[in-house]
GROMACS .gro file of C-alpha atoms in nm:
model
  329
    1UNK     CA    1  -4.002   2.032   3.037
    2UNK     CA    2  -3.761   2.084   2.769
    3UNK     CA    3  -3.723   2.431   2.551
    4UNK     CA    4  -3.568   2.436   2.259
    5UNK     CA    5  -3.419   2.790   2.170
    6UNK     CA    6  -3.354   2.889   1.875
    7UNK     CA    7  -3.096   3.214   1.838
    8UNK     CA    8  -3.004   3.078   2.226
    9UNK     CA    9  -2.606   3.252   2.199
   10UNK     CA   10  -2.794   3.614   2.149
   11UNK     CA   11  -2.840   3.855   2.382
   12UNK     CA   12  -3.211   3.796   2.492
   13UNK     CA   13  -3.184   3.436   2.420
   14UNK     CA   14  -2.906   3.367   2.626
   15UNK     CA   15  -3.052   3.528   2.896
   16UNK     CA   16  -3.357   3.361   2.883
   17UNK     CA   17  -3.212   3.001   2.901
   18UNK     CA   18  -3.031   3.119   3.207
   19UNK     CA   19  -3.361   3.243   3.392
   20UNK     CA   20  -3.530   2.900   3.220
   21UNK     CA   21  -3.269   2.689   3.389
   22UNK     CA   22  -3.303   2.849   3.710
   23UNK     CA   23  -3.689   2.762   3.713
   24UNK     CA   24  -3.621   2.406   3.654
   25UNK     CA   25  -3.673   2.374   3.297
   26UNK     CA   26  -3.418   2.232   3.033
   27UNK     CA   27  -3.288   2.396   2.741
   28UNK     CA   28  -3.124   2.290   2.396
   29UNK     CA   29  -2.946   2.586   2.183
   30UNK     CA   30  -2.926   2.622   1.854
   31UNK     CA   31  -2.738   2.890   1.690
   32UNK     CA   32  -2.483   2.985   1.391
   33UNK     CA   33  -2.310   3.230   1.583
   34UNK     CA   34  -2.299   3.489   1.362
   35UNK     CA   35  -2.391   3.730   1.636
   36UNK     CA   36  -2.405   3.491   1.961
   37UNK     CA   37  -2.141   3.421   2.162
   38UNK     CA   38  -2.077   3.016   2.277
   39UNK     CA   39  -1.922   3.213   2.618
   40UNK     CA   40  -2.242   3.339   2.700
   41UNK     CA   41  -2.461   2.968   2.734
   42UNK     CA   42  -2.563   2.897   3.029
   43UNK     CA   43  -2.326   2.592   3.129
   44UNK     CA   44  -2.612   2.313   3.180
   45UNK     CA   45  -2.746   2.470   2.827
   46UNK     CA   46  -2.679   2.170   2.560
   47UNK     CA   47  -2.583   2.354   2.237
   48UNK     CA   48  -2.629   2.242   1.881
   49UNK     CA   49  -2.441   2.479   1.632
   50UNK     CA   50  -2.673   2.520   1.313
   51UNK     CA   51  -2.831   2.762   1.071
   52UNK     CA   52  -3.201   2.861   1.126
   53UNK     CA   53  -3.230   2.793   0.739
   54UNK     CA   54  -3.106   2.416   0.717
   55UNK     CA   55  -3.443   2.237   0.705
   56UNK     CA   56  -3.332   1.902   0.745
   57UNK     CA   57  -3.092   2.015   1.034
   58UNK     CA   58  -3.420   2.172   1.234
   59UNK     CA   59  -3.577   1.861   1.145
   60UNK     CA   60  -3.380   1.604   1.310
   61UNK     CA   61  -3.271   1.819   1.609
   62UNK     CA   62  -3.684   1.874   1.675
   63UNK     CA   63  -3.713   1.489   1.643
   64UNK     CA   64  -3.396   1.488   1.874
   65UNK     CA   65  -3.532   1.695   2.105
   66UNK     CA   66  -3.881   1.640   2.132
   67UNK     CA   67  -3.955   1.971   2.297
   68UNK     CA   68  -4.216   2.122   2.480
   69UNK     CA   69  -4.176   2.462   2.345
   70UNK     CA   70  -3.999   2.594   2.049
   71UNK     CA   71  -3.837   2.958   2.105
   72UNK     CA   72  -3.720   3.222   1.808
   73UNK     CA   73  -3.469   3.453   1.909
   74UNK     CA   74  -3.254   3.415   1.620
   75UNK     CA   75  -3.306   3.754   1.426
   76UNK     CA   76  -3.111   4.051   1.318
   77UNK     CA   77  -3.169   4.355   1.411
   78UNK     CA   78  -2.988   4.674   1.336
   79UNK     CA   79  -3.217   4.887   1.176
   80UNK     CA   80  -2.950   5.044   0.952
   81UNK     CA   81  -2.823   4.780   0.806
   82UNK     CA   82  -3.179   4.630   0.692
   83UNK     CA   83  -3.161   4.935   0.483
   84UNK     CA   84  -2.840   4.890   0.347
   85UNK     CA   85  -2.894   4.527   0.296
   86UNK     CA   86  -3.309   4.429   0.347
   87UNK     CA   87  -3.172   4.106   0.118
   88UNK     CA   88  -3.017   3.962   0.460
   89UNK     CA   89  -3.291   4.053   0.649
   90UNK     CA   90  -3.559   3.915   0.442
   91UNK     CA   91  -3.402   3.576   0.415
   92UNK     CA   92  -3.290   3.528   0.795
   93UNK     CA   93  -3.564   3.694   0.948
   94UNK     CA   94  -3.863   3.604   0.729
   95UNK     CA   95  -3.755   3.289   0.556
   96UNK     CA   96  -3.590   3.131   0.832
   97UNK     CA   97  -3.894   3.162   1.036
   98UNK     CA   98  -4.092   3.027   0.750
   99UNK     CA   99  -3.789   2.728   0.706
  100UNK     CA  100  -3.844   2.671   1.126
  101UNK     CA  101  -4.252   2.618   1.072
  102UNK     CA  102  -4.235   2.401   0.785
  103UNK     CA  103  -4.000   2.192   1.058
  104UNK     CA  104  -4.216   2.240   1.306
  105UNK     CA  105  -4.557   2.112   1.057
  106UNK     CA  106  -4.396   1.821   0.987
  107UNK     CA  107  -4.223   1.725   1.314
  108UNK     CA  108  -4.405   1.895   1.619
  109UNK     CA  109  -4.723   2.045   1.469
  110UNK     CA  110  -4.885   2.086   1.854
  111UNK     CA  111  -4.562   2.242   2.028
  112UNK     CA  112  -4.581   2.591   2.068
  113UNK     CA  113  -4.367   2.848   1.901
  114UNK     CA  114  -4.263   3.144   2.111
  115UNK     CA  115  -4.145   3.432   1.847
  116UNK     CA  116  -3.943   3.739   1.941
  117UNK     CA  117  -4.096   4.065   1.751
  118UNK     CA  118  -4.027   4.445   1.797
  119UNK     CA  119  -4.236   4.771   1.850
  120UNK     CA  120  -4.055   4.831   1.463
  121UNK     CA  121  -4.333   4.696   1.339
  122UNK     CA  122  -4.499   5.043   1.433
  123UNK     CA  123  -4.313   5.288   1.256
  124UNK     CA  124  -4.401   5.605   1.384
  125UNK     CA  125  -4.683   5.527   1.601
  126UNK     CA  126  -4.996   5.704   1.586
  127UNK     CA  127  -5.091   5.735   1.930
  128UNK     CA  128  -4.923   5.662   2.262
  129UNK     CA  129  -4.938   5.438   2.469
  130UNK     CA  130  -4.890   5.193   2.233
  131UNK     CA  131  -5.197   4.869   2.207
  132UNK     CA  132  -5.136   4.594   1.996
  133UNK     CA  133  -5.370   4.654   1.738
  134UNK     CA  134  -5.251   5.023   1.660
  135UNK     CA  135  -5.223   5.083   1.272
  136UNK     CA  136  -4.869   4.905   1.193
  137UNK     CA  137  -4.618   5.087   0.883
  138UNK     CA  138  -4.341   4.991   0.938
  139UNK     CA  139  -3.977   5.209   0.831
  140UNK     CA  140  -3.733   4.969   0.775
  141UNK     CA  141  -3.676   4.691   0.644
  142UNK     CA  142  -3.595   4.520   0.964
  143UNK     CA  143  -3.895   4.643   1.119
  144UNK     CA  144  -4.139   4.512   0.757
  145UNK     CA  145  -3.927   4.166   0.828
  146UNK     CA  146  -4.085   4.094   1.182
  147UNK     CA  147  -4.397   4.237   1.092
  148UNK     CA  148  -4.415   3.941   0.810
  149UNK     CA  149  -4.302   3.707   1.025
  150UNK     CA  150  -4.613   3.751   1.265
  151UNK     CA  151  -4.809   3.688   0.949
  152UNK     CA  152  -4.651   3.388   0.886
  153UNK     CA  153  -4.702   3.281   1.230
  154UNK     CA  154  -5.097   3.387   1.207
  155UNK     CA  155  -5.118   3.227   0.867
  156UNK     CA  156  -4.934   2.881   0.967
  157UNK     CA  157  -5.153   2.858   1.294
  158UNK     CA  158  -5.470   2.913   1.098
  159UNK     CA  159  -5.401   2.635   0.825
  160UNK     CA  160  -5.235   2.411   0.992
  161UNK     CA  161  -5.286   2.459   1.352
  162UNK     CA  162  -4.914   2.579   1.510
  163UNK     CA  163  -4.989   2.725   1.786
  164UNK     CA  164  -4.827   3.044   1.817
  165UNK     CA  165  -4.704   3.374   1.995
  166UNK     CA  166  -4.565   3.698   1.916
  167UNK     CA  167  -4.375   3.901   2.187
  168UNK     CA  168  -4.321   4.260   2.086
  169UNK     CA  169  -4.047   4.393   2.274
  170UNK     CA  170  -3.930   4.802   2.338
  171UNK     CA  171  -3.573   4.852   2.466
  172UNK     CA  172  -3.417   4.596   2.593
  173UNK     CA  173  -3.114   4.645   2.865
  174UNK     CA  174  -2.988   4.517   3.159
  175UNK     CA  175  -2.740   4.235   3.250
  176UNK     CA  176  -2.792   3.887   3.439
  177UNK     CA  177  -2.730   3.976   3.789
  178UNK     CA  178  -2.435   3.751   3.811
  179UNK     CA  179  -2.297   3.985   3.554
  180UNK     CA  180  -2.141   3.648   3.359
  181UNK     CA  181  -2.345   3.755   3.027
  182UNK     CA  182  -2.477   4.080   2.925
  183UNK     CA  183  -2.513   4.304   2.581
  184UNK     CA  184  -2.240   4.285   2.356
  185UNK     CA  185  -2.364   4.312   1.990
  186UNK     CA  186  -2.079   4.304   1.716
  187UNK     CA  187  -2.219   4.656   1.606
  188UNK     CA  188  -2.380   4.835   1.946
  189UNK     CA  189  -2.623   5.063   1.894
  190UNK     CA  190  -2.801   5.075   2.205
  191UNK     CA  191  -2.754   5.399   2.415
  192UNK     CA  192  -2.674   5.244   2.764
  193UNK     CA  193  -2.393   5.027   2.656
  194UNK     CA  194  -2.277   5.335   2.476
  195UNK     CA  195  -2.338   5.539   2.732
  196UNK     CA  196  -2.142   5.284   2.973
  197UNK     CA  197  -1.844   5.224   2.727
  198UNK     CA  198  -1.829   5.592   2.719
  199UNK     CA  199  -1.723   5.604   3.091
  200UNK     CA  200  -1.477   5.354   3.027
  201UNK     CA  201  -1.292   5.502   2.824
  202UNK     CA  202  -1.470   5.422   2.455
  203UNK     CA  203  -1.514   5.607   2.187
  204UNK     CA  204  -1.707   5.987   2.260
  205UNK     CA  205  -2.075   5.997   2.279
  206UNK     CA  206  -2.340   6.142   2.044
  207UNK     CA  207  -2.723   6.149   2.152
  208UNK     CA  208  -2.880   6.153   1.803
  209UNK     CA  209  -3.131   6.484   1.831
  210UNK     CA  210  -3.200   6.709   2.111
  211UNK     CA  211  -3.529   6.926   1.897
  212UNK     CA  212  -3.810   6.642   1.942
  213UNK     CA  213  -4.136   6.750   2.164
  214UNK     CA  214  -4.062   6.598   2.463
  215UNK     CA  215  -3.982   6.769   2.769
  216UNK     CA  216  -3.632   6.789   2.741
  217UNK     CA  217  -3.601   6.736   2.358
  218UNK     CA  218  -3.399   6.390   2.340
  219UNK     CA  219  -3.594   6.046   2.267
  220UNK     CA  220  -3.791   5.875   2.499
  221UNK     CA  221  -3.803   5.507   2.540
  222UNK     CA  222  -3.982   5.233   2.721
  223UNK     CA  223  -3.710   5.048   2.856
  224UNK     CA  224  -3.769   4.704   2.976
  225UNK     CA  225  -3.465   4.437   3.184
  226UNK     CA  226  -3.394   4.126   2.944
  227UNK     CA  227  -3.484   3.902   3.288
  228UNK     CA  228  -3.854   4.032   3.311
  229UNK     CA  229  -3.854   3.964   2.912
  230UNK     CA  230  -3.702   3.606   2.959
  231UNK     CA  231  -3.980   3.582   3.271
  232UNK     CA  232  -4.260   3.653   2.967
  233UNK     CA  233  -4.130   3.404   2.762
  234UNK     CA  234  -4.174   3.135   3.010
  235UNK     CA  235  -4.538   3.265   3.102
  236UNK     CA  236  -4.599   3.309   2.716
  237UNK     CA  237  -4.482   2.907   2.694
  238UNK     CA  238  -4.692   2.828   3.015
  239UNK     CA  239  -5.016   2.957   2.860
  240UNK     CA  240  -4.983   2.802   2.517
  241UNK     CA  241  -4.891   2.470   2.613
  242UNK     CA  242  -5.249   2.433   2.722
  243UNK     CA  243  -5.458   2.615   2.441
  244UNK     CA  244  -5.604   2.465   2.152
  245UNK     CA  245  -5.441   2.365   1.826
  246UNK     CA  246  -5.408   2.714   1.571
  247UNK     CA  247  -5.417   2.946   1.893
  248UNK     CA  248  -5.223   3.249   1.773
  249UNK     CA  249  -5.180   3.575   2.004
  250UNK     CA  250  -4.952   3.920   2.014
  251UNK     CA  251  -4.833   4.080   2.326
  252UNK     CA  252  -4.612   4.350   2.411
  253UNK     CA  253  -4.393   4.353   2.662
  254UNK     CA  254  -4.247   4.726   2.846
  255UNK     CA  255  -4.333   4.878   3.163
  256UNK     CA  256  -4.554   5.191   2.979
  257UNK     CA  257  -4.358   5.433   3.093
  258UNK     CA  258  -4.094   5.626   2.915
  259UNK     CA  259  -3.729   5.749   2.970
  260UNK     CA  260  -3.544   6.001   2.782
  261UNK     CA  261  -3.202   5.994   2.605
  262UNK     CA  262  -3.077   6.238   2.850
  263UNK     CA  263  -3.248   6.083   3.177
  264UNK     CA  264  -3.036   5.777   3.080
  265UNK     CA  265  -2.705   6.005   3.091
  266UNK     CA  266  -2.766   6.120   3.440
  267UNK     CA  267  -2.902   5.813   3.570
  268UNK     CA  268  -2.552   5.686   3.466
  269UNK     CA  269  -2.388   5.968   3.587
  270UNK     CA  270  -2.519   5.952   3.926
  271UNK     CA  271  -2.408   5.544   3.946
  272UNK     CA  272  -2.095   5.591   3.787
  273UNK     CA  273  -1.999   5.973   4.029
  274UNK     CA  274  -1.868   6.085   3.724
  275UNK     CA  275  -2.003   6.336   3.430
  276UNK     CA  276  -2.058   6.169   3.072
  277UNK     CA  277  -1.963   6.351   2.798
  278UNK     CA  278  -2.145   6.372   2.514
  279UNK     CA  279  -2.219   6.578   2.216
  280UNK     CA  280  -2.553   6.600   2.027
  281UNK     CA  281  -2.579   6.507   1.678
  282UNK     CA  282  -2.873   6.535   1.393
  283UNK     CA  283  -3.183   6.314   1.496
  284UNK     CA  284  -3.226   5.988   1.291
  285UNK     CA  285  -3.399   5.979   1.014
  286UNK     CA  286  -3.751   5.843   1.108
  287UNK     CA  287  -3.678   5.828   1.493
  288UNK     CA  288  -3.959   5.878   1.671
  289UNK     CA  289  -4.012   6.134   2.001
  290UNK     CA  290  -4.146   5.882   2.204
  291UNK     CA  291  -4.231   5.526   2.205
  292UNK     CA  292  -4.394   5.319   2.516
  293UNK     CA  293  -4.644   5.039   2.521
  294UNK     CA  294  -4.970   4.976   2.645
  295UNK     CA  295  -4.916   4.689   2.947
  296UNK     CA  296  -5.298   4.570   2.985
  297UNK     CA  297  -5.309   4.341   2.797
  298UNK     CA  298  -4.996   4.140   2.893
  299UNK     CA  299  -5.140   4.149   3.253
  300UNK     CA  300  -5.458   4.072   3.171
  301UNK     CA  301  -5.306   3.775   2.908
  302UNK     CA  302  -5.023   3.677   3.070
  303UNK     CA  303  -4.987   3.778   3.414
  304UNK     CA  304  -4.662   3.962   3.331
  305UNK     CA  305  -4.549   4.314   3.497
  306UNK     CA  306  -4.207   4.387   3.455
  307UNK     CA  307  -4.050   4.347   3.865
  308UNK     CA  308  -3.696   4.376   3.738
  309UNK     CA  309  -3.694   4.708   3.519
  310UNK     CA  310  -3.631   5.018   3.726
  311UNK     CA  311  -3.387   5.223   3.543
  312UNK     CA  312  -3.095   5.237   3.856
  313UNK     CA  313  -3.123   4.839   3.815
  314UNK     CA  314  -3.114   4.840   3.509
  315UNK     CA  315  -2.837   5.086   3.462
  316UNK     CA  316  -2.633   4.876   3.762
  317UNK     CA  317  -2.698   4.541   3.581
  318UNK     CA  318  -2.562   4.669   3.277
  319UNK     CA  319  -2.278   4.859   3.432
  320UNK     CA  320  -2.122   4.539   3.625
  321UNK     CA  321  -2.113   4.328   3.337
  322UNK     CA  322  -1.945   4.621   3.127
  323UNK     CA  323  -1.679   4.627   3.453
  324UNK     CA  324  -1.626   4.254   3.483
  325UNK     CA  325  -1.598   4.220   3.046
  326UNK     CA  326  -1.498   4.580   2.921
  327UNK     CA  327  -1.410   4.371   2.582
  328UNK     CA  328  -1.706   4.177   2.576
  329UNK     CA  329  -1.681   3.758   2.568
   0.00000   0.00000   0.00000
């Protein structure tokens, strides 16, 4: 079978056309790299450089291709910046999805669309663990842009019979175990590559907040290995292949449990021998205590439980590709 994966230079994407190949499938990239990195496809990964907003470019490469499955990976998605500019964020993440299933309508109508959301869509949940249908309000404008993309999805698959599904991610880490690609965003944000850098020799670090009500009053987060969330993907692909035209469905993918700021630090610490040093700054503005998901229904749905995302192999993962490419691709 033959993917074609949209957003396929990215962090997750990448990664999941490396675990794709490995099972046997095919894959076909397409990305502007404006945050993806042409060092980090997999090498028997065909690669079609392209914006996510040309129609007629999505249009002949899906007539090209003739997949089997369409994937969306190709968002942004610093929270910060939506607020300082929710203009790029509304066109890239909500009209280019629209732009990919007008393509999709007219070319592949019955190929499935697997879309990439966030636990953003939340805001500051209500309740923990996290279920799928919890009350969504979202914060930022990054977080309102996904959320409307899953409508579009919804709406597309009820009128004209896409068949779709969204994949809600929490934090996701980790490295291929080959350590040949791993996270490195133009602006990093994420706490274990900071925390990691940090060791190396980067910049100091700060753990945003150490007041919240959680045991020891840092963040907690459900942290999840990109390679069980490329593993999803393919089940997610597997299963809608065979259901019905205008079959939409949301899952959320974690492990449901939790890991503080600080647990992160000494995890690190313990891998590394060495103390991090850090400082604690003000908490975020509208960062949450704790976030983790419900996992039912993605066993249940999709026979998925995350195998790869313990936090020392996660942490190990992450801290050999750091070693092997302290600079990145």
């Amino acid at each position: 079978m033959k993917f074609l994966v949209i957003g396929g230079a990215g962090y997750i994407g990448s990664h999941f056309i490396y675990e794709a190949i490995e099972q046997g499938y095919q894959c076909i990239a397409l990305d502007n790299l404006s945050e993806g990195h042409r060092q980090a496809l997999h090498p028997d990964c065909d690669f079609v450089e392209g914006d996510l907003l040309d129609l007629q470019l999505l249009k002949k490469v899906i007539v090209d291709v003739n997949p089997d499955a369409v994937f969306h990976f190709a968002a942004y998605a610093l929270v910060g910046e939506s607020v300082s500019d929710p203009s790029k964020y509304y066109r890239n993440n909500v009209e280019g999805v629209r732009t990919l299933l007008e393509a999709m309508r007219e070319q592949c109508p019955q190929t499935p669309l697997v879309f990439s959301s966030t636990c953003a869509v939340f805001g500051v949940p209500e309740s923990l663990p996290m279920k799928e249908n919890d009350p969504k309000k979202p914060i930022s404008p990054y977080g309102r842009s996904k959320l409307m993309a899953e409508y579009l999805i919804e709406d597309y698959a009820n009128a004209y019979g896409i068949k779709g599904m969204a994949l809600r991610y929490f934090n996701a880490c980790g490295a291929h175990e080959s350590a040949r690609i791993g996270e490195a965003h133009r602006c990093e944000t994420h706490l274990i590559p900071n925390v990691i850098k940090s060791t190396l020799g980067g910049k100091p670090l700060v753990i945003f907040g150490d007041v919240f009500d959680t045991p020891d009053g840092t963040c907690v987060r459900d942290y999840i290995h990109v390679k069980d969330l490329a593993i999803a993907h393919i089940k997610a692909a597997e299963i809608l292949i065979k259901k019905p035209k205008g079959f939409y469905d949301v899952y959320q993918l974690g492990t449901g449990q939790g890991y503080s700021n600080l647990e992160i630090v000494k995890t690190i610490e313990k891998v590394v021998g060495r103390p991090v040093e850090f400082s604690y700054g003000d908490p975020r503005p509208g960062d949450p205590p704790a976030l983790y998901t419900a996992v039912e229904k993605a066993r249940e749905g999709l026979g998925f439980e995350a195998q790869y995302s313990s936090l020392d192999y996660i942490i190990r993962t992450a801290i050999a590709w750091h070693e092997a490419h302290p600079d990145g691709f």
